[in-house]
Each structure stands twice: as C-alpha cells, then as structure tokens.
Short mmCIF file of C-alpha atoms and ligand atoms in Angstrom, two decimals:
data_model
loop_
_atom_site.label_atom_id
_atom_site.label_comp_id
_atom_site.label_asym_id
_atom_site.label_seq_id
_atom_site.Cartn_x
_atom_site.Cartn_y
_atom_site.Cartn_z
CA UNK A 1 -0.36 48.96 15.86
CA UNK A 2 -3.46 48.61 18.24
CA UNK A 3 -3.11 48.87 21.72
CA UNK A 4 -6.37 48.51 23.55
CA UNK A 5 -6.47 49.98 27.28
CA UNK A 6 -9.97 50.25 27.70
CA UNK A 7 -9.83 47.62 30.55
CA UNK A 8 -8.08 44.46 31.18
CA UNK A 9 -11.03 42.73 30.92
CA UNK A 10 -10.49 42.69 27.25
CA UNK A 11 -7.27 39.96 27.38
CA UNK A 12 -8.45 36.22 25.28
CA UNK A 13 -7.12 33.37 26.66
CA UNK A 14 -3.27 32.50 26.13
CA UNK A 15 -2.22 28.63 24.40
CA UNK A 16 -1.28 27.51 28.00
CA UNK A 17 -4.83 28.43 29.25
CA UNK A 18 -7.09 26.98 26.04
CA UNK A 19 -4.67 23.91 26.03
CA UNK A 20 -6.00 23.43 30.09
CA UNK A 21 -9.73 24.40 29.25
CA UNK A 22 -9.91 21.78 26.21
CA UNK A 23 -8.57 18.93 28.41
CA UNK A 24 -10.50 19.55 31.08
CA UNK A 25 -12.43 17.23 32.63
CA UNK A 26 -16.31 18.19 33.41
CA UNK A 27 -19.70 17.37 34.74
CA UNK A 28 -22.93 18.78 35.50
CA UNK A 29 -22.21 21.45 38.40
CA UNK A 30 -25.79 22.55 39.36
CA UNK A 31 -25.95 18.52 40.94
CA UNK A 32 -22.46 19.35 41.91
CA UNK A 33 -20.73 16.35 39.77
CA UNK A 34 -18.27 19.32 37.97
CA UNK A 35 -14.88 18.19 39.41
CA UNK A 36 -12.79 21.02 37.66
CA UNK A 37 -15.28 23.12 39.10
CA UNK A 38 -14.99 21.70 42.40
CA UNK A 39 -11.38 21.90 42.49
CA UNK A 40 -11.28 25.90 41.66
CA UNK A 41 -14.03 26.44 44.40
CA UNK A 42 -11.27 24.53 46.88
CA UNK A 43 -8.14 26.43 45.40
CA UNK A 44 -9.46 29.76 45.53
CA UNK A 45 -11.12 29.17 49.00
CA UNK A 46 -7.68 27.89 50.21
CA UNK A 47 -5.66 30.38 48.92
CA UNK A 48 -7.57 33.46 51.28
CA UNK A 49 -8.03 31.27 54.28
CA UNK A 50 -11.83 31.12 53.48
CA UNK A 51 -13.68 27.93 54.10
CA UNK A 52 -15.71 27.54 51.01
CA UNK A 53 -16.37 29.17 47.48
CA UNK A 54 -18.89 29.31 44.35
CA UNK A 55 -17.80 29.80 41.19
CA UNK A 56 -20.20 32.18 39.13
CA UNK A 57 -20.29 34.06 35.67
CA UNK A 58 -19.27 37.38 36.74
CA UNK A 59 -18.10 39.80 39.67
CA UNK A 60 -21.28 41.34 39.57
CA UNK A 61 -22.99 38.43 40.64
CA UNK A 62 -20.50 37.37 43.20
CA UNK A 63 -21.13 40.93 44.90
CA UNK A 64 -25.28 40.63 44.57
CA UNK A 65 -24.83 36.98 46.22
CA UNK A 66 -22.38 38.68 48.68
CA UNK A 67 -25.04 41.11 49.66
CA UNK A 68 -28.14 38.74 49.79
CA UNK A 69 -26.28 36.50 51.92
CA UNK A 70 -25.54 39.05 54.34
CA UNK A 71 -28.62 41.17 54.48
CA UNK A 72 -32.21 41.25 54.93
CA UNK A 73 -34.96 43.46 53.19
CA UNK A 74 -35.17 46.79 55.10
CA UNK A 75 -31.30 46.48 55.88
CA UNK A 76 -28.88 49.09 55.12
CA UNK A 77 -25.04 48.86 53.90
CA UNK A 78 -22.55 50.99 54.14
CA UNK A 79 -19.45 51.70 51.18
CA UNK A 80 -17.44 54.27 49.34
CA UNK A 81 -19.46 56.62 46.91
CA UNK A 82 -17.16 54.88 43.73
CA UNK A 83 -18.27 51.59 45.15
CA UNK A 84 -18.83 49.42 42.39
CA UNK A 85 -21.52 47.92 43.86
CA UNK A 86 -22.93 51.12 44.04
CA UNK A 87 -22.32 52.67 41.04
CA UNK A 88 -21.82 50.01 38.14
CA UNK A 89 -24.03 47.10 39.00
CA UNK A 90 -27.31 48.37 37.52
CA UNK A 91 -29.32 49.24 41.35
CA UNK A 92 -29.03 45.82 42.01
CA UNK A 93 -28.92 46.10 45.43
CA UNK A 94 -31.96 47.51 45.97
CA UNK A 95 -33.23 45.44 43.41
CA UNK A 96 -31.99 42.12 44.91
CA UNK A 97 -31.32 42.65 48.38
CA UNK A 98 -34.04 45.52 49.28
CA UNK A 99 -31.27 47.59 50.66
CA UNK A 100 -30.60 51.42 50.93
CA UNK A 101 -26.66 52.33 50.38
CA UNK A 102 -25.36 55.05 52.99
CA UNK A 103 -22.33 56.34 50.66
CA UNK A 104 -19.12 57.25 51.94
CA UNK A 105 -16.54 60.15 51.06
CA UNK A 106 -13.69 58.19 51.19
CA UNK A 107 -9.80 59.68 49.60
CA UNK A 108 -9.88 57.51 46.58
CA UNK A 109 -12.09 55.16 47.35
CA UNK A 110 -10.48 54.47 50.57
CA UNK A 111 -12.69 54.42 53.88
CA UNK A 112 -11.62 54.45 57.42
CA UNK A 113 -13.31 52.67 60.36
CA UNK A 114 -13.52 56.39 61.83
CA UNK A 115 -15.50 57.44 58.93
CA UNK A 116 -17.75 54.30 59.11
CA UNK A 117 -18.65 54.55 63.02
CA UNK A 118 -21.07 57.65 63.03
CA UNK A 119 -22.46 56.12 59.66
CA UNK A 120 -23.82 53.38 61.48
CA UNK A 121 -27.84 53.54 62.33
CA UNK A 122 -28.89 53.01 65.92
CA UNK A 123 -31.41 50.91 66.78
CA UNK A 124 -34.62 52.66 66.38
CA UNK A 125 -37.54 51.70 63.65
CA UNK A 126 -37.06 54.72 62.25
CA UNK A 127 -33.77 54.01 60.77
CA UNK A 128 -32.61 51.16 58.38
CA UNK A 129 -31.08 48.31 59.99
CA UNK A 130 -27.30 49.31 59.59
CA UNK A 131 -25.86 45.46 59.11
CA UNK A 132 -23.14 45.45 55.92
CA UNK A 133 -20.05 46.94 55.22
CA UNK A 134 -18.72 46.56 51.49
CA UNK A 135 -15.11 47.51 50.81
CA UNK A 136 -13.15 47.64 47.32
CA UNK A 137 -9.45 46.71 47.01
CA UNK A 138 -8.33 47.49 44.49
CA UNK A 139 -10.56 50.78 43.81
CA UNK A 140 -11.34 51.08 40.38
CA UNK A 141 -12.38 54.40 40.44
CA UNK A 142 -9.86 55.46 42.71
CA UNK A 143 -7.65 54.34 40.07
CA UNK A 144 -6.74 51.18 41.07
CA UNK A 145 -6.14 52.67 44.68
CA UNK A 146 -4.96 49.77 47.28
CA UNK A 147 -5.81 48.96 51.36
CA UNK A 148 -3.13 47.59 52.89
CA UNK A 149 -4.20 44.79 55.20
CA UNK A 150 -3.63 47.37 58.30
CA UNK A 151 -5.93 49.75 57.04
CA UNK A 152 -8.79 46.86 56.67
CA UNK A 153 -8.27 45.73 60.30
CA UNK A 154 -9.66 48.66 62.12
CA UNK A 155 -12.64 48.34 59.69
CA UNK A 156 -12.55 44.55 60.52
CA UNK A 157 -12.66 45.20 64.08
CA UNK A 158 -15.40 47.88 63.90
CA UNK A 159 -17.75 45.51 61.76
CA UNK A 160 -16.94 42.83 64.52
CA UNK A 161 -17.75 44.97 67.86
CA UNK A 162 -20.80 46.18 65.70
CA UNK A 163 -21.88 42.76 64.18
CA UNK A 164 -21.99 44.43 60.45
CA UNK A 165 -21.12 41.17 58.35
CA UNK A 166 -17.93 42.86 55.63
CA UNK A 167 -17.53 41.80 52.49
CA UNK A 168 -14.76 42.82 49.98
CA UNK A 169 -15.17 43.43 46.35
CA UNK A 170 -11.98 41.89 45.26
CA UNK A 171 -12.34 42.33 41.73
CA UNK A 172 -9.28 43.33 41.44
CA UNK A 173 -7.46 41.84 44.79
CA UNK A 174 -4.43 40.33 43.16
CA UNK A 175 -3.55 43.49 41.97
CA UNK A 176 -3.87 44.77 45.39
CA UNK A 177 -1.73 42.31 47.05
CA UNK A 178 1.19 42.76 44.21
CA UNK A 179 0.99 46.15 45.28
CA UNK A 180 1.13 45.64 48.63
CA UNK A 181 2.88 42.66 49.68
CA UNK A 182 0.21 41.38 51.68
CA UNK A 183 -0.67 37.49 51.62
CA UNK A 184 -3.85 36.36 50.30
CA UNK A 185 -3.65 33.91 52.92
CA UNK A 186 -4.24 36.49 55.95
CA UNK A 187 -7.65 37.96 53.76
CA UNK A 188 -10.17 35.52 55.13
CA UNK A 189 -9.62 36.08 59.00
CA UNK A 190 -10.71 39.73 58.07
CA UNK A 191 -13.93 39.46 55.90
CA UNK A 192 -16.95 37.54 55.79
CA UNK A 193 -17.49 37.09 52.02
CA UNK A 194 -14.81 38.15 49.39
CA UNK A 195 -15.15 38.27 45.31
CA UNK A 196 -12.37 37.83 43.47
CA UNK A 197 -12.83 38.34 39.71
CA UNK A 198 -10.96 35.49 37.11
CA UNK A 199 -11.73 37.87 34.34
CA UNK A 200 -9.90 40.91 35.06
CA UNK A 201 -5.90 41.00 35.24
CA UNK A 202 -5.70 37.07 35.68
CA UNK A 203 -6.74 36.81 31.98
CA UNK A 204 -9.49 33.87 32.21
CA UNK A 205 -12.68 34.58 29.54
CA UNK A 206 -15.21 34.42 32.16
CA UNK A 207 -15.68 33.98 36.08
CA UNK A 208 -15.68 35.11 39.25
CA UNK A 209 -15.83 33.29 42.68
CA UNK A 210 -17.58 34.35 46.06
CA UNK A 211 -15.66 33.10 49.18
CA UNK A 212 -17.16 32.82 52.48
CA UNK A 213 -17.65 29.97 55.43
CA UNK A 214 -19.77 26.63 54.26
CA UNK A 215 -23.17 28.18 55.35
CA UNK A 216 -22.76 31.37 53.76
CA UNK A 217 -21.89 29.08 50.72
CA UNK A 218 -24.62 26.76 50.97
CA UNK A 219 -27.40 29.64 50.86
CA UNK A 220 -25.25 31.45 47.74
CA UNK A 221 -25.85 28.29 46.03
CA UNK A 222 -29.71 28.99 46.36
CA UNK A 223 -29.38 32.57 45.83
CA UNK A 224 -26.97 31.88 42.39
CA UNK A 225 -29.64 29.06 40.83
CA UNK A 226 -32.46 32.17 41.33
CA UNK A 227 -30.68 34.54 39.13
CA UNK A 228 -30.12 32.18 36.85
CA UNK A 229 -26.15 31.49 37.60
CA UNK A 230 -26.28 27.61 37.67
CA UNK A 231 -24.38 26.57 34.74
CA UNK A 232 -23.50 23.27 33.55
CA UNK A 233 -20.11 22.21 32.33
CA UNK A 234 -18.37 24.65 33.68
CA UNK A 235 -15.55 23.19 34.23
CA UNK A 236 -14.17 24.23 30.69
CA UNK A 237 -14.15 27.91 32.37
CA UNK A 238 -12.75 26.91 35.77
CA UNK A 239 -9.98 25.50 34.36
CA UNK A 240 -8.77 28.45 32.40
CA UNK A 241 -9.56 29.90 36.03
CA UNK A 242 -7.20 27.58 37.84
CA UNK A 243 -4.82 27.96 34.85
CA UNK A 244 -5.07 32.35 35.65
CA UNK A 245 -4.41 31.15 39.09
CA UNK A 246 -1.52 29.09 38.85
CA UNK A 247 0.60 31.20 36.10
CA UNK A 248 -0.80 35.21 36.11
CA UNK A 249 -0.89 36.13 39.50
CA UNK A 250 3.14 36.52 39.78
CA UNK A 251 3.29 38.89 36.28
CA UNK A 252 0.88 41.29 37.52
CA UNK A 253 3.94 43.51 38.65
CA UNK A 254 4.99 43.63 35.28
CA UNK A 255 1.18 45.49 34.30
CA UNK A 256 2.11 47.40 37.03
CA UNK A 257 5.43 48.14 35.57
CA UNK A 258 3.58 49.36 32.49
CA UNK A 259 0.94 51.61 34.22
CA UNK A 260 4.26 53.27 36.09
CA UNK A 261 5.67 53.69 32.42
CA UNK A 262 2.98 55.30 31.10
CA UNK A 263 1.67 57.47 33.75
CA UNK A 264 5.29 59.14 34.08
CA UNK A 265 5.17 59.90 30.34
CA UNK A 266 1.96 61.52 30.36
CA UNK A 267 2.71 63.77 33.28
CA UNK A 268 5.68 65.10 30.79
CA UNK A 269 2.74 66.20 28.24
CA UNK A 270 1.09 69.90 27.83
CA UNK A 271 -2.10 68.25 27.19
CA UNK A 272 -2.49 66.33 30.25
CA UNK A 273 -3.24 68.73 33.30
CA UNK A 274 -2.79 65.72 36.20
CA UNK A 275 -2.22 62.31 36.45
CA UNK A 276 -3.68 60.49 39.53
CA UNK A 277 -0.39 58.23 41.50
CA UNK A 278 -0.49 55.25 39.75
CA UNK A 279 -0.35 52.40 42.35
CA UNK A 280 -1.65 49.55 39.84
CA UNK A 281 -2.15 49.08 36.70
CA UNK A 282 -5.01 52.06 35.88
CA UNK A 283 -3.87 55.20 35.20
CA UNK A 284 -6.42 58.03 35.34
CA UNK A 285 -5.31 61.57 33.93
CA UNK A 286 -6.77 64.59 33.25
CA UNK A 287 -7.03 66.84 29.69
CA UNK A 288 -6.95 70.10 29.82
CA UNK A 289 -9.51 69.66 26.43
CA UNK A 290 -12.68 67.88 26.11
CA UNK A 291 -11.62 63.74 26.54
CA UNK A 292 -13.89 62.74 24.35
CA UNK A 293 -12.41 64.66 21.72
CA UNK A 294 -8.65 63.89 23.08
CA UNK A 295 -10.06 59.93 22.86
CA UNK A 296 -10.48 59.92 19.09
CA UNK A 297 -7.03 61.35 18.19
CA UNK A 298 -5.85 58.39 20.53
CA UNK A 299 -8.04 56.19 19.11
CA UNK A 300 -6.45 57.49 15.30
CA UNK A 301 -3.35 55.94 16.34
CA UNK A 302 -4.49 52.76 17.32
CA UNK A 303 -4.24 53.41 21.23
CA UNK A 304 -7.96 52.54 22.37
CA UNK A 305 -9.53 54.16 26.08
CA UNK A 306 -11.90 54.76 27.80
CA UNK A 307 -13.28 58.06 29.56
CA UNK A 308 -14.25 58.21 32.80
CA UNK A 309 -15.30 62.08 33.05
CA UNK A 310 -15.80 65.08 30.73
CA UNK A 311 -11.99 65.58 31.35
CA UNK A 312 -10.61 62.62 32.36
CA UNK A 313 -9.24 59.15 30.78
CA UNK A 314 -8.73 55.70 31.83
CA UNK A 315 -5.82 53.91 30.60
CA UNK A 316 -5.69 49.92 32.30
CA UNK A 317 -3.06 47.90 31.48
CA UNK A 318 -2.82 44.04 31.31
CA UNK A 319 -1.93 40.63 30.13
CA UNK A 320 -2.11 41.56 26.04
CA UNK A 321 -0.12 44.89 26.35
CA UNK A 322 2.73 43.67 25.41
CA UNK A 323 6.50 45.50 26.01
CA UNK A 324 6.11 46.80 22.56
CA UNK A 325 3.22 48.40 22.86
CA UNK A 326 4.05 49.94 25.78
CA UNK A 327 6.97 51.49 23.91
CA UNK A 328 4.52 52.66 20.78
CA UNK A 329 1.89 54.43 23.30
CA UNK A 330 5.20 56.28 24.81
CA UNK A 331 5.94 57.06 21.34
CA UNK A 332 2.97 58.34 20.39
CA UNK A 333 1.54 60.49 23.09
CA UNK A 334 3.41 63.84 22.25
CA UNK A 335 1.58 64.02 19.28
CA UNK A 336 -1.48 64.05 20.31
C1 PLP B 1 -15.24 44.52 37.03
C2 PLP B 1 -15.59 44.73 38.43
C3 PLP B 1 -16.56 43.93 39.06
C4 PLP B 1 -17.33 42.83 38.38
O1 PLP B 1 -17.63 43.05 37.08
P1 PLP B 1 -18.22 41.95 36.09
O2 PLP B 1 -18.02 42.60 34.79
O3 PLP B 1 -19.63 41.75 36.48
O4 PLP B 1 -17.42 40.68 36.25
C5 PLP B 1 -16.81 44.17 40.39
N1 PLP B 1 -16.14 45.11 41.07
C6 PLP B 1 -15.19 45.86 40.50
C7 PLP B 1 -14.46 46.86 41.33
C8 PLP B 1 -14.88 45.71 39.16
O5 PLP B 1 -13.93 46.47 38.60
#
C-alpha cells in the first residue's frame, strides 16, 4: 500500500469534481467573459463577507498580489518568522513589493497584537514605513496551528487604530474554521485582503483566490496580468473550485480525525521523542535519529513524508488518505 502524506496538496480531482470541470461552461477571463470564473470570484467573496475576489493559479500569487496591493516600495510588513510569505515564497516580497519583513517570535506561529505594537516603526525617514500586517491561519509551520477569531480581533483593532492594511494567508482557512467553529462569514469585517487556497485540503488541481473590497480587486487585476496570472478558460479550474467548495469543506473534520489518529500513535513509539498537539490535519514529530534516515524506512513501506528539520517530520493528511490507510500507517509505525 502507498500512503502519501507529504502534503495535501498532492489529492487529484474526485469523479464528482472532473464530471463539473468537463461541463463547465467558459470564456475568455482576462476580457472578463469567463462566467464559471465569475461565479467562483462571487461565491468565495460571499462566503467571508468580502466584497470582491480574483481567482489566480496559486496561493503564492494571491499573497504577492495581497502585498502589492497594500504596500508601497520603501514600506515595511510585519508577520510571524514561519510566515509563509516569508519563508516559502522565493523573496518575493522584496522582489515584488520592495518591502523589508520585521519577523515575529510568535508560539507556533501565533502573534499577538501586544507583540505587534512595539514592532511598529514611528514616523521618522529613518525607519521603513511600518504599513502591513500578514497573519497565517492555519500555520503551516506551526503545524497547522489555528487563531480563533478572538485572537485576530485585537490584531484587527491594532492594524485599524494604526492604519496597517491586514491581510490573512488563508491557505489553509477551512481547516482553521473546522477547527474552530468560527464562520467564514464573520472573516471579512476583520481583514483587508484574505487568500484562501482551492488546492490544499479542498482537493481542486489548481487555484487560489484573493478577497478584498472592489478597488483592492480592481488594481489586483493589474497587478495579476503583470506576473503573468491572466489565464484564459479558466473556468474548467473554477469549477472544480466551486465543486471543492460546495462538497469538501464539511469532511475536513474527518482529515482532522486522521491527523488525531495518527499523532496519538506516534507519541506511543520509542523512536519518536515529541509530537507537536495536533489541532489539524499536520502532524509534526520529532526522531530521536536522523529524519532523513527515519524517512526512507517510512518511505520502504509505502508511507511517503516529508521533513521539515534534521529531526523532525511532517505528516499532512487529506482528501486521498483514505480510512484504510490510516489503519496501515497505524500498523506499520512500530516497526520502524
Ligand atoms: C501552500 C501555501 C501557500 C500557497 O502555496 P502555492 O503552492 O503557491 O499555492 C500559501 N501559504 C501557506 C501557508 C501555504 O501552506
């Protein structure tokens, strides 16, 4: 059996979702004539209370829009040191935006607005113009770490008294709001721009979209057609989007379910020295040996990973781990 956990971004579309992407009915969406395309950019902007959305090819370009749209050169944003802005999106923000990153020790990936206020540059030319605040929910490497809405509105407050635009990197949001309880509805009276990835646990092939208000939108459009984001027919995309939408938001608890699994059986093992709370559906855990090496006897039975340190592994679950497999991995783990 093979049971890959390297990330969920490694699901192919279900029946259900290619039967909706091969009926779908398209147009050309850089002249804005893409009505499946249209219709995602209204459902997803609906759903978080946001008036407007673009529809783009990944989450890293929804966060580089994001931050053009809400800088200027010179500028200066603030976010966790695991942002994935940060970290994972190739220096992009100084390479787009012409931005300097003041990084945050946050638990997890978690900041506070206390931690944020003395991070914030005065006005003096000295300094760079302190005028972004990025958050992550979920944290990926915080292991899938969640904000509850409370904890974002003291940040959302802050930002507001402050006029620091916020944006949140919601690659991973649905996850956070299984976890939570909170309603994607309340989101968009909280941040300025939000990116909420199609690729990840909702299982679509490709896609993310950037919400925000219609100007914000309007100028995104510019800023995605000068990286080279404009596609076509699209539409074949968003509607395996609006498919992920409408049928895997609700079984995310069940990934969940199978992170929970997992992470309790490896905490039983003598190889495995800690295992970070599992809150969604990453597990991170430490080896008391060399990963790497721990990785290819996992990888000998089939389970694939990832690591994330010399002595630490990722395990993320999602839509193709299947009950079954989840059993086999449980099965297997002693031996390794
Ligand atoms: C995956 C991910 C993104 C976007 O990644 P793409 O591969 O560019 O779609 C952004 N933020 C976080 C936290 C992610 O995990």
């Amino acid at each position: 059996m093979t049971v890959d956990l390297r990330s969920d971004t490694v699901t192919k579309p279900t029946p259900g979702m290619l039967e909706a992407m091969w009926s779908a009915k398209v147009g050309d969406d850089v002249f804005g004539e893409d009505e499946t395309v249209n219709a995602l950019e209204q459902k997803a902007a609906e759903m978080f209370g946001m008036e407007a959305a673009i529809f783009c090819p990944s989450g890293t370009m929804t966060n580089q829009i994001a931050i053009k749209c809400f800088t200027n050169p010179l500028d200066e944003l603030i976010a966790d040191q695991t942002a994935h802005v940060y970290r994972y999106e190739g220096g992009g923000i100084a390479f787009n935006s012409a931005v300097s990153t003041r990084l945050l020790n946050g638990y997890r990936g978690i900041i506070t607005a206390e931690m944020i206020e003395p991070e914030i540059n005065s006005q003096n030319i000295h300094y760079p113009n302190t005028s972004l605040v990025v958050l992550e929910n979920t944290v990926n490497k915080g292991g899938g770490s969640c904000y509850t809405l409370d904890q974002i509105k003291p940040i959302a407050q802050l930002c507001h008294d402050r006029d620091l635009k916020l944006h949140l990197d919601g690659a991973r949001i649905f996850n956070a709001l299984a976890h939570t309880g909170d309603k994607a509805s309340d989101y968009g009276k909280y941040f300025n721009g939000i990116s909420v990835c199609l690729s990840k646990g909702l299982g679509a092939p490709v896609g993310s979209v950037f919400l925000a208000d219609k100007k914000t939108i309007a100028y995104a459009r510019r800023i995605r057609k000068v990286l080279g984001g404009g596609m076509r027919q699209a539409g074949f995309l968003a509607a395996a989007a609006i498919y992920a939408l409408d049928h895997h938001v609700e079984r995310l608890k069940i990934d969940h379910k199978h992170a929970q699994i997992i992470g309790e059986e490896l905490s039983k093992q003598s190889w495995v020295t800690n295992v970070v709370p599992v809150e969604t559906n990453i597990v991170l855990f430490d080896t008391a040996a060399p990963a790497e090496g721990i990785l290819a006897k996992l990888e000998a039975k089939g389970i694939k990973a990832n690591t994330t340190d010399t002595h630490r592994i990722r395990f993320v679950t999602h839509l193709d781990v299947h009950p079954d497999q989840v059993e086999y991995v449980i099965s297997q783990l002693a031996g390794i």
